Structures are given as structure tokens and as C-alpha cells.
Amino acid sequence: MSKFKYFLLLFFISSAAFAQQPLSALRTRLKNENDPQKIATYLEIGKFYEADQPDSAVHYCNQAMRLAEMAGDHHSQGILLIELGHINILHHHDDLARRFTNEALSVFRNLRDEEGVAIAYDQLGLLDGEGKNVAMAVTELDKSLSFYKDSHDSLGVLDTYNGLGKVYEEKGDVEKALTYYLRTLVQYEHRKQKPEAYFILLDRIGHLYLRKGDNRTAVKYLEEGVQNSRIPAQRDTEINMLDEEGKIYQQEGQAAHALATYKEALSEAKKYNRPEQQAEALIDIAGVLKNDNTSQSLTDLKRALQIADSLKQPRLAANIYEAMAGVYQQEKDYKEAMAALEENHRLLDSLLNADTTKDIAAIDSSYALESSREKIGNLQQVSKVEKKELDLTFVILAMVAIALVLIYRYVHKIRRLNKELKAANQVKDTLFSVIGHDLKGPAGSAAQLFALMETEEFTEEELKAIISDLRKQTEASFELLQTLFEWGRAQLQGIKVQPEQLDTKAIIDKNINLLARQAALKNISVIDSVPTGSGIIGDLNHFDFIVRNLLSNAIKFTYEHGSIELGAKRQDTKVVFMVRDTGTGISNQQQQQFLTSNLQVSYGTKGEKGSGLGLNLIKEFVAANHGSIWLESEQGKGTTFYFSFPAA
């Protein structure tokens, strides 16, 4: 195996293998190594951090890149670019991932390194597969497969078959994914010593059969993995498979069998000193016992919590508090249940803040590296021009022209990056603002009402009123969280449109039925005047979100016993949709706000709260689908929203 292939295998085997090399040992090794050796060690450290701390992973890759550039080691630069692309794929920064991988492909082509080209095509194929561009993904993976077959590289062929399986699994084509996974599995089965990838593959195949509803076959593959991994090096994989088996037995109602499997996983985790997996096994055991032995269930969860605290794993601790809340609820100890849920929410909030900070730091580091590499590339290009033996006048003119172009490109790119970073900060600030204000209010009100119910004596009518108020608070919080999630994801990851021909009548009918109860509570009649055959070209999820939110807003701001009408009309190459209500209406000032930005927080006719984020996201979805949106309104008489999509 070539040195290059050795490095690539080092990058792409599972992170469990890296866990065998302690981080402290890697850092100690750096002190006694020369620069070429340090490049490989920095890569290992970056791989160690890639899943949970992308900012640290990018930092160590940057350190290695500087050494590789100083040494003129283009091979290592290509390898590092592949790894940087892989880190950004893991954290869903697809544009950056594609840029790094394309740059790696360019490096390997210039080096005439066919193995590197094949690996880059593999990564581009997986990237397109995650983006649901299956045709492009298959084309790119076929290119790498062709090279591996021509060079009789069986390991490369297996990697590509596995990649094709992942592409079809992402698409949801279970049968095609199984075809490639099983083809890969057959090749591994001929080997005397099974690699880590073999056990991961058995786990994936088990998952796919589980999706098909074939639990028996899923268990067969998981058990096969457990039986063949009876060596210390594969303990992590075996424990994971035992956990999957237990979940299947629990799902099928075989509590005794599930309990025995979870206990076996716990025993293996203790034997081979896997504390995190011990905690997870204890959570699973507590889940089986909670219906029959709540005392033992709580004991197991408290043991798991001690492990999570010692490991400083807040996400694991949050899961344990959630499980404890379920057991306390089973015991009807609602006070302890509420305390456990509050601790769960506190830990999740702290994780959200930490993850957002790490994500933004990783983006900053990646952009900084890309900008630095472009600057270095520009300087190298100028150096090449200077070496040419040309007429002095031509050299001066060429250098001036190139310098002007490079400066323009550099300044333009810096401005764009600053704009993107500013937008990311605005997203962060908006998220924290909404979480801190719009969610804090309903949560605080709910807590006060619970406290009153716990300490005061109320009549049945008063309790009904309090419960009604609690329902409003929780419904408002849930609706805001859903919109906040959609908006935040669109801002951080960009709006991706998957256009297709849509039957709008069916989508609108579905949303009317979905919100029928909400309308009925206010005695609002919903009139569907949308004609059949109002087909459009657009993204299904975007159109569904637009209709649901406009209809929900209309119900929210329409008086009791009012009416809402939905209609559609074809105009040239577009279909214009209408949502008209007889509600409170929108002032001229707010209409201007809607045209320039988005509506501010407002309240419905029965105190329902709206954050304005939903309308802002609607505007972005309409624009992304090549449509337009506008409104007509008069205070006290109602509002009509219009939006258009390209006609089918």
C-alpha cells in the first residue's frame, strides 16, 4: 500500500480507531518530531476533534497546512484539503466542503496522482449524495470506481461501493443501498481478519432492514456483528450493536430479552472500561424497568448521571434527566419530574450556545484558511510571471494588470466574507434575542401558573381557566420554536430549493384539515376557493410552510365568528394564491415594515403571540422559488396576502 493510501485510510476509518491513540500521547509526540512528522500528527489530532469540536479540528489542520506550504509538500496539502472538506461535510457547511474538495482535486490532477483524484471524486460524490443530487453523485463515484478497478485496488472498490450505498440511503432508496452494502459485505467476509469497516457495515445493513420493517433480519446482521467482534479492538462496535439489538427487542415487546441484551452491553462496557457506553446501557436498562420497578430504574439512572458528570458530558446528562423525568412521572412525583425537566432544558440550552459558538468559529477558521491560500496562490502566480523572459515593457504591463485583478478579487472576497460573517452574527443575535425574550415570557408565565396550582386552592372553573392559559402559552412557545428552527437553519445553511411539479390543491386541503381545530375554537369558517389543476413548479416543503403559516396567522388575527378564504388564479406564466381574512388588519406603518424587513411581534384576537419570523421566512421561500409576495389590508377590516409561484 502506498504512503498516500496509508494517510487516506488514516483519515477515513471510524473515529473509534483514533480513540485508541490518546490525545495526550499525540501532543507529547509533537515535541520530538520534525516538520514532516508533525504534519501527520496534526492530522491525527484534527481527526480526533472533527466530530465534536470543528473549530479545534480546523485549527490543527491549519497548523499542518502551514508546515506543508513552507516545505512545498503538495501531497500533504491535498490530503489536508480533503480532510478540511470532510470536517465541513460533517457540520453541513456544504459550500466550503465543496471548495476544499475541488481544490484538492486540482492539486492531485496537477501532481498526476490518480489515487488522490479518485479519493476526491469519492468525497464529491458523497457531498452530492447528501444534497440529494443522486445523478451527479453516482457519476463522480463511478469515476473513482473505474480507477480502482483498472488499478486492481480492491480496497478502493469497497470504499466506493460503500459510498454508493450511502448515496442511495440518503435518497431513501433502501433496496439500492442494500445492493451496494451487501456487495461490499461479501468482499469483507472473504477476509480472515475483519476490519472496523466490516462491523460498521453490518450495523448500517441492520438499520436498513429495520427501516423496511424486517426486524428479524435486522437482528440477524446485528448478532453476526456481535459474534464476530469478540476481540478487544472491536469492543466499541460490539457494544453499539448490542444496544441496537436491545432496542429492537424492546420495540417488539420482548422486555426480558431486551433487558438481558442491555445488561450484556453494560457488562462489556465495564469490562473494557467504556464509561460513556456504561451510562447509555444504564439508561436503556432503566427504560425497560420503569414500568415494573421504578426504584431500581431511578437507581440505574443516578449511577449513569454520576458517570456523565465525571466525563463532563452535558448532552449525556441531559438525556439522563429526561429519562428521570419520565420515571418520576410514572411515580406521580410531578415536583421531581419538573425539576428533572428544568435541568434537562438548562443543559440543552448551554449546549445550543456552545455548539453555535463552535460552528461560527469553525466557519471563521475555514474562511480564514481559504483566504490565506488564495493570497499565497496569487503571490505564486506573480512570481511565475516575473520569471518569464519577456520584454521589460510587457513584464511591467502584465504585472500591473495581474496586480490590479488580484487586488480587486481579494478586496471583493474580503467584503463578501465580512458580509457573510456579519450575517452569521446577526443570525446568532436574533436567535438569542428571541430565545431570551419571546420564549422566556411564556416559560415564566407557565412556571408561575404551575406554582399557583401547587400552592393555592382553586375551584374547578378556575382550574379550567388556568389550564386554558397554560395551553395557550405552550402552543405559542411550540409554534415559535418550530418557526425559529426553520428560520435559523435557512440562515445558517442557506435556502436549498428542490423544484418539482406540485398539486397545490392537495397541499392546501391538508393544511386546512390540520388547522381545522384551531379555527373551530374561534368559530371561524375557512372557505377553500382554490380550483383543481392549479399546478406549480416549486419546492414542496417551502410551499407547504408558506400555506400553513399564512393560514395559521389568518386564524390568529381573525375575530370570533369571522371567515377566511383561500383562492388561486393563473396569470400568464405564474399562479397567484390568496389568503384573505376578516381580522384586525395591518396598519400602513406595519405594511411598510413588511415590504422592507419583517413584521414585529404582535398579538392575535385572543392573545395569541406572533414573532414575525414566520413571515420573514415566507418572504425568503417565495423569493427562492422565483415568486413574489404582497399584501392588501385595512385596519379593522382584514388582510389579504398574495403570493405567486411559476405555473406548471
XYZ file of C-alpha atoms in Angstrom, residues 3 7 26-45 63-68 70-71 73 76:
32
model
C 2.229 6.049 1.625
C -2.664 8.521 5.049
C -0.205 12.702 20.306
C 0.618 16.086 21.850
C 3.711 14.643 23.567
C 4.827 13.165 20.255
C 4.787 16.636 18.644
C 7.637 17.812 20.893
C 10.148 15.316 19.455
C 9.139 15.299 15.767
C 10.499 17.063 12.707
C 8.172 19.106 10.456
C 7.103 16.294 8.047
C 6.249 14.059 11.026
C 4.361 16.890 12.717
C 2.101 17.203 9.648
C 0.858 13.617 10.137
C 0.420 14.128 13.909
C -1.528 17.371 13.450
C -3.791 15.454 11.055
C -4.464 12.789 13.668
C -5.298 15.417 16.297
C -1.132 24.216 11.640
C -0.337 21.254 9.394
C -1.140 23.288 6.251
C 1.364 25.993 7.205
C 4.113 23.381 7.593
C 3.175 21.709 4.293
C 6.593 26.013 3.919
C 8.027 22.648 2.835
C 4.740 19.442 0.174
C 0.198 16.716 2.143
